[in-house]
Amino acid sequence: MAEKTKAKSIDQASLQMIEKASCDGVNLSFDRASAIKPCPIGEVGSCCKVCSMGPCRVPLPKGKAPETPEEKRKRRGVCGATAETIAARNFVRMIAAGAAAHSDHGRSVAELLLAVGRGEVSGYEIRDEQKLLALAMDFGVEIGDRPIAEIAADVAQKALAEFGRHDGESTFIKRAPLKRQEIWRKNGVVPRGIDREIVELMHRTHAGVDMEYHNIIQQGIRASLADGWGGSMIATDLQDVLFGTPSPVLGQINLGVFKEDEVNVIIHGHEPLLSEVIVAAAADPEIQALAKKAGAKGINLAGQCCTANEILMRHGIPLAGNFLQQELSLVTGACDAMVVDVQCIMESLPDVAQCYHTKIITTSPKAKITGAVHIDFDEHHAMERAKDVLKLAIEAYTHRGKKIQIPECKTDLVAGFSHETINYMLGGLFRASYRPLNDNIINGRIRGVAGVVGCNNVRVTHNEAHVAMVKELIKNDVLVLQTGCSAMASAMAGLMVPEAAKQYAGAGLASVCETVGMPPVLHLGSCVDNSRILVAATAMVKDGGLGDDVSDLPVAGAAPEWFSEKALTIGQYFVASGVFTVFGATWPTTGSPEVTEHLFGGLEKMYGAMWAFENDPIKAAQMMIAHIDKKRQALGISKARERVLFDMAMRREL
Ligand code: NFS
């Protein structure tokens, strides 16, 4: 295999399909990335296109840094906007888009819960009543002996009101440690309504409004908190209510999950409203009979991207792969239909599908693609629409061509570690708590906790940074919590099974994993489920012994292969919640050293945490470990760890 192909991914199945694509004459994102170089000015945040006098490009002068004060004075757009204003505006506008995407997803779930509560839709039900009642208490909804459907409708209305709240504070802000809430209040970044913060951010970054970069970043932080502690948290909690709170489940991942003798349907996108009903429809006798009549043994569902994580966690449905594998799923020639809803979907899918027999089916009125079939998914007719989708897939199966090659790669994983599961798993059903986790951090067996999340980015080798970083962390006794494409990368590398503890984790972490029977890397779900990481961090604070704020905890965050605006929003709410966070691949504000320094240092004084950038995943992991050790030292628990490290008897015992 050519060296050039090897560097595109560390995953053998992906490499096989990249090679097949080139034989089949298919143009992939990997090819386009070679043909299109990133614009060097836009990449660093130095291109302003918020008005029609530009776009104005204000790059740093080449080859002789630092620039002189005179050069700096002139480095402005036509309207006078400085390089700082331009970089800060570009940065926070990405945050607004990410917050909007997650939050609009949350809103759809709240609308569905309202419809379920009012009895307006069939095919959905309340699966986690306990969680609904807990939410009712959060929102001040009366419980008494009212019917559960009525409570659900009231909770949904309260959740929907969070989006348009005009003033006051977002409800879930109160879930954070008290000290964190005070930090937010002091900095004036407690979100009001979710929509309001996004609208205000767009207003403030219009030409000629907010022109002080610290102030612009503050609104970016406020919008990010409206996502993490608002839109995403609503999405996660209400999905748990409607579809069930995840608990550990065994699954499989990679392109090897396709089946030659079944109708293969990939569910791709983000919102489980669609995927949950397709799962139910696939089991319907009418659909099964149609599949058999077409000559197939049945319907084989698999997920792609974050919706994959949702259906894996709740149904054990296999994962075909992460973001950069979506085109490769089609290249197998065995994908009969790919049904998509919103987010992280490549517009090239219908073009790739033309080389095979695959039907690309869009389902959301918010997201159509030229060249795809559109079946408007409407919760009021959910089951019929889901069956329409599957009938198209069955029809496509009968047109399968000869270009079929299913890689023989698939890996087992255990997923479904919700906050509730971690609580029970560690503490037991009758004394559910984070106490054992905190105790093991204090005694040093677990050095700290890292959240490694986010996307793939075709500019870096697919999955390489995720896997290298996670291995380095667990080797150093850091328990890793994951979501999204990052979780899938680790799963493909075999890090999400209990046996991985012995093979890859340090002695301390391995001993805890073996006692509890858990993997050293825990899969917490999709990208909106990063809110579960916020809840887990808060639970650690509340359990005691590790300080009184998230910024006191020996924890860190990372997104080593990020590409989407949503990832930046997640990173920003991690930082604003007190978590030191390292990104890789690229950094979008380096055109302004001042803005970059503010994000990489200034924020720490205000929020007790900051951003960092490091493209080498091992060095990035070491930065995270150094931060964890600094926090351990501040907590006075670094000595305990030294004893554990040098305790050879304990190692022998293991
Ligand atoms: Ni999240 Fe990135 Fe997309 Fe999921 Fe994957 S690309 S920010 S991880 S699928 S949302």
XYZ file of C-alpha atoms and ligand atoms in Angstrom:
664
model
C 0.000 0.000 0.000
C 1.323 3.412 -0.920
C 2.771 5.440 1.953
C 0.548 8.376 0.980
C -2.600 6.295 1.559
C -1.316 5.029 4.908
C -1.098 8.502 6.386
C -4.776 9.145 5.736
C -5.923 6.881 8.562
C -4.597 4.515 11.197
C -7.599 2.278 10.656
C -7.068 -0.688 8.318
C -10.714 -0.874 7.214
C -10.658 2.807 6.252
C -7.396 2.414 4.360
C -8.832 -0.510 2.401
C -11.867 1.528 1.423
C -9.771 4.580 0.482
C -7.845 2.341 -1.875
C -11.051 0.802 -3.245
C -12.485 4.280 -3.807
C -9.556 5.174 -5.980
C -10.073 1.972 -8.051
C -13.805 2.741 -8.303
C -13.098 6.318 -9.432
C -14.718 7.844 -6.341
C -13.667 11.283 -5.149
C -13.384 11.347 -1.327
C -12.862 14.078 1.270
C -9.321 12.727 1.552
C -8.741 13.543 -2.157
C -10.352 16.965 -1.882
C -8.189 17.783 1.126
C -5.101 17.143 -1.001
C -6.467 19.331 -3.793
C -7.643 22.236 -1.615
C -5.215 23.884 0.763
C -6.771 25.830 3.655
C -6.759 29.593 3.061
C -3.831 30.725 5.241
C -5.562 33.985 6.179
C -8.982 32.551 6.975
C -7.387 29.661 8.882
C -5.918 32.007 11.503
C -9.048 34.155 11.854
C -7.679 37.176 9.936
C -10.343 37.431 7.231
C -13.411 39.547 7.950
C -16.485 39.107 5.786
C -19.206 40.614 7.919
C -19.914 43.451 5.449
C -19.790 44.179 1.729
C -16.799 46.542 1.853
C -14.588 43.482 2.224
C -13.781 40.697 2.694
C -10.849 42.376 4.434
C -7.716 40.379 5.049
C -5.480 41.493 7.899
C -2.670 38.902 8.149
C 0.330 39.273 10.419
C 3.269 40.747 8.473
C 5.284 37.874 7.043
C 8.702 36.874 8.224
C 9.470 39.592 10.770
C 7.682 39.230 14.063
C 6.886 41.038 16.250
C 5.235 43.690 14.153
C 6.053 47.332 14.834
C 3.420 49.524 16.567
C 2.997 51.395 13.273
C 2.332 48.174 11.358
C -0.075 47.061 14.036
C -1.963 50.383 13.927
C -2.524 49.897 10.213
C -3.527 46.245 10.411
C -7.250 46.956 10.143
C -10.203 46.286 7.901
C -11.795 49.041 5.772
C -14.206 49.956 8.599
C -11.269 50.232 11.012
C -11.827 46.843 12.683
C -8.578 45.664 14.238
C -7.069 42.213 13.772
C -8.120 41.486 17.393
C -11.754 42.376 16.775
C -11.796 40.358 13.570
C -10.237 37.242 15.152
C -12.499 37.458 18.216
C -15.613 37.937 16.086
C -14.760 34.975 13.875
C -14.076 32.854 16.942
C -17.323 33.619 18.750
C -19.404 33.319 15.577
C -18.208 29.734 15.372
C -19.332 29.280 18.981
C -22.745 30.723 18.110
C -23.167 28.254 15.240
C -22.139 25.323 17.431
C -24.440 26.391 20.255
C -27.284 26.854 17.752
C -26.792 23.356 16.314
C -26.779 21.571 19.677
C -29.565 23.692 21.062
C -31.864 23.336 18.074
C -31.398 19.594 18.515
C -32.407 20.019 22.183
C -35.460 22.013 21.126
C -36.612 19.220 18.775
C -36.455 16.738 21.649
C -38.441 19.093 23.902
C -41.069 19.516 21.160
C -41.345 15.758 20.846
C -41.721 15.344 24.618
C -44.536 17.899 24.535
C -46.272 16.018 21.740
C -45.849 12.713 23.632
C -47.167 14.263 26.841
C -50.190 15.602 25.001
C -50.821 12.227 23.359
C -50.411 13.695 19.875
C -47.911 11.153 18.535
C -47.613 7.375 18.503
C -44.442 5.296 18.413
C -42.849 7.142 21.338
C -43.281 6.794 25.076
C -41.777 7.910 28.387
C -39.029 5.374 29.102
C -37.405 6.908 32.192
C -40.049 8.167 34.590
C -37.543 8.690 37.413
C -35.526 11.065 35.308
C -38.694 12.888 34.256
C -39.651 13.365 37.914
C -36.171 14.645 38.751
C -36.495 17.149 35.899
C -39.945 18.151 37.127
C -38.346 19.040 40.456
C -35.582 21.029 38.722
C -38.184 23.010 36.804
C -40.621 23.393 39.728
C -43.329 21.328 37.999
C -45.914 19.920 40.403
C -45.756 16.133 40.712
C -48.369 15.052 43.299
C -50.409 12.200 41.899
C -50.730 13.719 38.447
C -50.562 11.433 35.402
C -47.038 11.043 34.050
C -48.089 12.354 30.617
C -49.287 15.627 32.131
C -46.027 16.048 34.026
C -44.129 15.311 30.803
C -46.040 18.012 28.926
C -45.329 20.551 31.676
C -41.629 19.638 31.814
C -41.451 19.981 28.020
C -43.019 23.424 28.172
C -40.580 24.525 30.859
C -37.710 23.187 28.752
C -38.970 25.045 25.684
C -39.232 28.226 27.765
C -35.474 27.945 28.430
C -34.829 28.834 24.794
C -36.773 32.070 24.709
C -36.186 33.177 28.325
C -35.868 36.935 28.230
C -34.044 37.533 31.488
C -33.017 35.805 34.714
C -30.783 32.733 34.671
C -30.933 29.448 32.753
C -32.354 26.793 35.085
C -29.586 24.183 34.799
C -26.917 26.702 35.766
C -27.945 25.813 39.316
C -26.667 22.276 38.786
C -23.079 23.580 38.761
C -21.037 23.839 41.974
C -21.963 26.998 43.899
C -18.495 28.452 43.513
C -18.678 28.029 39.731
C -22.038 29.786 39.628
C -20.498 32.705 41.517
C -17.591 32.888 39.064
C -20.064 33.110 36.189
C -22.137 35.768 37.972
C -19.047 37.804 38.780
C -18.000 37.704 35.129
C -21.511 38.509 33.899
C -21.766 35.397 31.706
C -24.697 33.515 33.239
C -26.888 32.768 30.220
C -30.462 33.977 30.120
C -32.380 32.303 27.288
C -30.430 30.003 24.965
C -31.710 31.740 21.828
C -31.149 35.150 23.381
C -27.430 34.567 23.905
C -26.969 33.378 20.336
C -28.935 36.333 18.942
C -27.034 38.803 21.101
C -23.747 37.292 19.961
C -24.743 37.705 16.302
C -25.805 41.296 17.004
C -22.604 42.148 18.801
C -20.466 40.754 15.982
C -22.329 42.663 13.255
C -20.192 45.411 11.692
C -19.716 48.335 14.002
C -21.061 46.951 17.283
C -18.782 45.246 19.862
C -15.190 46.257 19.136
C -13.292 45.194 22.239
C -12.049 41.658 22.007
C -12.283 40.761 25.722
C -15.912 41.817 25.650
C -16.617 39.881 22.449
C -15.109 36.715 23.985
C -17.300 37.174 27.073
C -20.424 36.856 24.926
C -18.899 33.801 23.242
C -18.507 32.261 26.692
C -22.074 33.128 27.630
C -23.404 31.479 24.448
C -21.239 28.404 25.039
C -22.625 28.037 28.573
C -26.131 28.363 27.122
C -25.215 25.287 25.090
C -23.390 23.103 27.633
C -25.603 23.883 30.616
C -28.647 24.581 28.417
C -29.366 23.252 24.936
C -27.117 20.197 25.078
C -28.161 19.353 28.629
C -31.834 19.595 27.655
C -31.147 17.326 24.654
C -29.400 14.718 26.810
C -31.893 14.740 29.677
C -35.029 14.694 27.581
C -33.619 11.997 25.292
C -33.021 9.891 28.391
C -36.630 10.484 29.444
C -38.004 9.532 26.019
C -35.613 6.799 24.934
C -34.172 5.539 28.216
C -31.099 6.452 30.255
C -28.221 4.415 28.845
C -26.623 1.591 30.801
C -23.634 -0.525 29.762
C -24.198 -2.408 26.541
C -21.934 -4.487 24.322
C -21.622 -3.347 20.726
C -19.398 -3.563 17.682
C -17.741 -0.959 15.534
C -16.168 -0.460 12.115
C -16.968 -1.025 8.451
C -16.960 -4.774 9.047
C -20.452 -4.490 10.564
C -21.997 -4.474 7.059
C -23.592 -7.805 6.105
C -23.406 -9.171 2.595
C -26.732 -11.029 2.798
C -28.875 -8.392 4.530
C -30.288 -5.013 3.589
C -27.763 -2.616 5.101
C -29.190 0.685 6.288
C -26.925 3.325 7.780
C -28.519 5.881 10.091
C -26.398 9.006 10.010
C -26.735 12.351 11.739
C -27.640 13.393 15.232
C -31.203 13.376 16.467
C -32.469 10.077 17.897
C -36.068 11.089 17.124
C -35.611 9.526 13.705
C -33.208 6.719 14.504
C -35.272 5.342 17.395
C -38.301 4.857 15.144
C -36.254 3.301 12.350
C -34.937 0.776 14.876
C -38.540 -0.109 15.752
C -39.654 -0.159 12.096
C -36.832 -2.536 11.107
C -38.278 -5.160 13.451
C -41.769 -4.805 11.977
C -43.022 -8.088 10.414
C -44.149 -6.290 7.246
C -40.657 -4.886 6.680
C -38.954 -8.159 7.549
C -41.204 -9.988 5.067
C -40.414 -7.445 2.337
C -36.689 -7.850 2.949
C -36.978 -11.640 2.654
C -39.054 -11.323 -0.505
C -36.226 -9.254 -1.979
C -33.811 -12.107 -1.237
C -32.177 -10.687 1.893
C -31.960 -12.444 5.247
C -33.158 -9.334 7.074
C -32.451 -5.694 7.801
C -29.045 -4.790 9.206
C -29.025 -1.358 10.821
C -25.815 0.448 11.706
C -25.056 3.982 12.830
C -22.716 6.688 11.596
C -21.506 9.705 13.564
C -23.285 10.852 16.710
C -26.703 9.319 16.064
C -24.786 6.031 15.986
C -23.742 6.604 19.574
C -27.351 7.245 20.575
C -28.703 3.982 19.134
C -25.683 1.987 20.229
C -26.119 3.091 23.838
C -29.811 2.302 23.939
C -30.144 -0.677 21.592
C -26.686 -2.125 21.004
C -26.973 -1.281 17.264
C -23.469 -1.499 15.727
C -21.454 1.539 14.640
C -20.231 1.706 11.043
C -17.812 4.455 11.954
C -17.099 8.096 12.629
C -17.173 11.297 10.590
C -14.435 10.526 8.057
C -15.842 7.049 7.411
C -19.238 8.209 6.094
C -18.149 8.190 2.445
C -16.262 4.943 3.071
C -19.472 3.238 4.208
C -20.801 3.817 0.691
C -17.553 2.612 -0.892
C -18.154 -0.865 0.590
C -20.798 -1.184 -2.134
C -22.925 -2.928 0.480
C -24.745 0.111 1.840
C -28.277 -0.025 0.453
C -29.474 3.197 2.017
C -28.002 5.929 4.129
C -30.646 7.917 5.935
C -29.548 11.262 7.357
C -31.088 14.015 9.452
C -28.901 16.947 10.540
C -25.236 17.850 11.206
C -21.850 16.439 10.157
C -23.264 15.082 6.894
C -21.041 15.455 3.822
C -22.699 17.011 0.793
C -20.674 14.646 -1.370
C -22.716 11.595 -0.274
C -25.117 11.591 -3.274
C -22.122 11.971 -5.600
C -20.300 9.006 -4.005
C -23.550 7.010 -4.003
C -23.815 7.429 -7.789
C -20.905 5.029 -8.181
C -22.913 2.360 -6.372
C -26.605 1.593 -5.907
C -27.025 3.383 -2.573
C -30.001 5.608 -1.830
C -29.186 8.724 0.160
C -32.313 9.785 2.017
C -32.651 13.144 3.736
C -35.386 13.413 6.347
C -35.248 16.846 7.937
C -36.883 19.918 6.414
C -33.838 21.732 7.819
C -31.340 19.688 5.814
C -31.849 18.718 2.176
C -29.075 17.699 -0.239
C -29.198 18.063 -4.014
C -29.225 14.572 -5.483
C -30.724 12.862 -2.418
C -34.246 11.479 -2.034
C -36.204 13.454 0.551
C -38.724 11.750 2.834
C -39.960 14.369 5.218
C -39.795 12.866 8.673
C -42.645 14.027 10.788
C -43.061 12.752 14.333
C -46.820 12.623 13.843
C -46.380 9.959 11.157
C -43.059 8.616 12.401
C -43.633 4.892 11.877
C -45.026 5.263 8.349
C -42.125 7.469 7.300
C -39.604 5.094 8.858
C -41.149 2.230 6.901
C -41.008 4.302 3.696
C -37.283 4.752 4.302
C -36.758 1.023 4.815
C -38.833 0.125 1.746
C -36.553 2.314 -0.367
C -33.542 0.531 1.118
C -35.046 -2.889 0.309
C -35.734 -1.774 -3.252
C -32.128 -0.544 -3.565
C -30.844 -3.909 -2.276
C -32.263 -5.581 -5.389
C -29.994 -3.337 -7.510
C -26.735 -4.115 -5.720
C -23.798 -4.159 -8.085
C -20.651 -6.252 -8.135
C -18.379 -3.699 -6.498
C -18.906 -5.092 -2.995
C -16.033 -5.357 -0.551
C -16.758 -5.429 3.165
C -13.584 -5.055 5.234
C -13.181 -7.796 7.804
C -12.554 -5.303 10.585
C -14.856 -4.900 13.523
C -14.093 -4.437 17.196
C -16.114 -5.006 20.369
C -16.847 -2.158 22.729
C -18.856 -1.473 25.853
C -20.799 1.788 25.773
C -23.583 3.424 27.760
C -21.813 5.037 30.696
C -24.297 7.740 31.621
C -23.757 9.780 34.768
C -26.367 7.596 36.480
C -24.523 4.414 35.441
C -21.187 5.671 36.732
C -22.915 6.551 39.973
C -24.431 3.058 40.414
C -21.456 1.203 39.020
C -19.050 2.772 41.449
C -21.232 3.087 44.484
C -23.721 0.267 44.068
C -27.487 0.559 43.778
C -28.077 1.321 47.452
C -25.309 3.812 47.977
C -24.982 5.292 44.521
C -22.242 7.893 44.628
C -18.980 9.098 43.194
C -17.278 8.374 46.509
C -15.238 5.406 45.232
C -14.025 7.483 42.274
C -13.026 10.364 44.519
C -11.385 7.966 47.000
C -9.361 6.342 44.229
C -8.290 9.756 42.987
C -7.321 10.791 46.502
C -5.390 7.564 47.162
C -3.696 7.989 43.781
C -4.719 4.819 41.989
C -6.518 7.092 39.554
C -4.363 10.124 38.818
C -7.195 12.183 37.358
C -9.964 12.226 34.775
C -9.834 13.448 31.166
C -12.658 14.152 28.749
C -11.415 13.411 25.216
C -14.063 14.337 22.667
C -14.828 15.793 19.252
C -14.517 15.099 15.583
C -12.210 13.757 12.888
C -10.408 16.273 10.712
C -9.140 15.253 7.276
C -6.132 17.562 7.730
C -4.694 15.119 10.266
C -4.410 11.323 10.089
C -7.844 9.847 10.793
C -8.137 8.631 14.423
C -4.376 8.820 15.066
C -4.391 11.684 17.571
C -7.428 10.372 19.475
C -5.939 6.935 19.977
C -2.399 8.109 20.777
C -3.669 10.656 23.304
C -6.050 8.252 25.028
C -3.397 5.520 25.265
C -0.926 7.973 26.792
C -3.511 9.132 29.330
C -4.602 5.705 30.516
C -0.997 4.509 30.633
C -0.501 7.295 33.148
C -3.514 6.259 35.251
C -5.868 8.920 33.910
C -9.438 7.635 33.541
C -10.773 8.800 30.161
C -14.396 9.795 29.473
C -15.337 10.055 25.803
C -18.101 11.034 23.422
C -18.657 11.419 19.697
C -16.178 10.524 16.977
C -13.380 10.464 19.518
C -15.108 7.678 21.439
C -15.504 5.758 18.202
C -11.794 6.104 17.415
C -10.885 4.554 20.777
C -13.488 1.850 20.331
C -12.004 0.894 16.947
C -8.602 0.630 18.627
C -9.986 -1.796 21.221
C -9.740 0.560 24.196
C -13.370 0.316 25.264
C -13.489 -3.211 26.631
C -12.660 -4.180 30.226
C -9.624 -6.230 29.051
C -8.038 -3.029 27.713
C -7.316 -2.018 31.313
C -4.759 -4.785 31.761
C -3.226 -4.235 28.346
C -3.015 -0.455 28.191
C -3.684 1.165 31.580
C -1.209 1.982 34.320
C -1.213 -0.320 37.370
C -3.336 2.000 39.514
C -6.098 2.622 36.972
C -6.023 -1.035 35.896
C -6.591 -2.170 39.490
C -9.700 -0.005 39.809
C -11.044 -1.068 36.396
C -10.519 -4.733 37.222
C -12.302 -4.377 40.559
C -15.313 -2.641 39.023
C -15.155 -4.580 35.727
C -15.095 -1.461 33.587
C -12.940 -0.361 30.640
C -10.289 2.320 31.281
C -12.025 4.470 28.655
C -15.719 5.128 29.194
C -18.122 5.884 26.331
C -20.604 8.525 27.512
C -22.454 8.993 24.248
C -22.919 11.580 21.533
C -21.716 15.161 21.370
C -24.712 16.652 23.219
C -23.775 14.126 25.926
C -20.713 16.173 26.734
C -23.185 17.668 29.170
C -22.868 14.315 30.996
C -19.187 15.143 31.527
C -20.181 18.466 33.146
C -22.592 16.599 35.420
C -19.927 13.987 36.265
C -17.380 16.705 37.138
C -19.958 18.440 39.319
C -20.768 15.154 41.072
C -17.056 14.743 41.837
C -16.972 18.203 43.419
C -20.146 17.578 45.400
C -18.909 14.254 46.735
C -16.127 16.077 48.529
C -12.415 15.822 49.119
C -11.380 17.318 45.783
C -11.951 21.034 46.346
C -15.092 23.067 45.961
C -15.120 23.846 42.264
C -14.566 22.046 38.946
C -11.358 24.077 38.502
C -9.968 22.410 41.662
C -10.403 18.889 40.244
C -7.505 16.955 38.689
C -9.291 16.898 35.319
C -8.604 18.078 31.776
C -10.330 18.102 28.387
C -9.266 17.690 24.761
C -10.493 17.551 21.163
C -7.395 16.500 19.219
C -9.004 16.159 15.763
C -11.753 18.781 15.862
C -13.276 20.273 12.721
C -16.794 21.477 13.533
C -18.017 24.673 15.127
C -19.814 22.528 17.693
C -16.475 21.240 18.963
C -15.278 24.779 19.572
C -18.443 25.522 21.540
C -17.884 22.409 23.638
C -14.274 23.385 24.292
C -15.359 26.865 25.326
C -17.955 25.635 27.804
C -15.433 23.136 29.194
C -12.991 26.005 29.782
C -15.664 28.317 31.195
C -16.750 25.496 33.512
C -13.209 25.242 34.922
C -11.647 22.516 32.755
C -8.218 23.044 31.156
C -8.789 22.080 27.506
C -6.307 21.256 24.736
C -7.218 21.271 21.045
C -5.213 19.839 18.162
C -5.363 20.013 14.335
C -5.615 23.795 13.989
C -6.329 26.914 16.030
C -8.538 29.661 14.592
C -7.275 32.867 16.284
C -3.518 32.843 15.746
C -3.853 35.843 13.398
C -4.232 37.866 16.584
C -1.587 37.117 19.229
C -3.578 39.209 21.747
C -6.798 37.204 21.337
C -4.852 33.946 21.421
C -3.016 34.967 24.587
C -6.304 35.933 26.201
C -7.785 32.504 25.434
C -4.591 30.644 26.356
C -3.870 32.548 29.557
C -6.107 35.499 30.393
C -9.155 33.291 30.849
C -7.431 31.353 33.625
C -7.496 34.393 35.904
C -11.180 34.860 35.240
C -12.423 31.265 35.069
C -9.698 29.141 36.673
C -9.128 27.379 33.338
C -7.872 28.127 29.864
C -7.444 26.811 26.349
C -4.262 25.307 24.948
C -3.208 24.075 21.523
C -0.844 21.202 20.755
C -0.809 19.182 17.576
C 1.321 16.338 18.917
C -1.147 14.099 20.811
C 1.503 12.727 23.180
C 2.704 16.188 24.110
C -0.920 17.293 24.467
C -1.591 14.342 26.801
C 1.486 15.278 28.813
C 0.191 18.841 29.128
C -3.064 17.418 30.479
C -1.193 15.152 32.905
C 0.972 18.063 34.081
C -2.198 20.061 34.721
C -3.736 17.117 36.606
C -0.578 16.831 38.742
C -0.639 20.571 39.450
C -4.203 20.235 40.721
C -3.278 17.162 42.795
C -0.497 19.144 44.376
C -2.806 22.063 45.166
C -5.240 19.617 46.782
C -2.413 18.127 48.870
C -2.910 14.626 47.427
C 0.219 14.337 45.287
C 2.103 12.429 47.995
C -0.470 9.634 48.055
C 0.151 9.030 44.371
C 3.922 8.839 44.825
C 3.418 6.041 47.351
C 1.167 4.171 44.959
C 3.622 4.580 42.105
C 6.498 3.003 44.002
C 4.527 0.266 45.682
C 6.016 -2.788 43.899
C 4.165 -5.294 46.079
C 0.943 -3.900 44.755
C 2.145 -4.264 41.172
C 3.148 -7.885 41.753
C -0.225 -8.570 43.259
C -1.844 -7.197 40.121
Ni -19.309 16.133 17.700
Fe -17.667 16.725 15.531
Fe -20.025 15.340 14.383
Fe -20.413 14.026 16.538
Fe -18.351 13.597 15.123
S -17.831 15.336 13.920
S -18.330 18.033 17.270
S -18.388 14.039 17.376
S -20.370 13.293 14.543
S -21.078 16.036 16.380
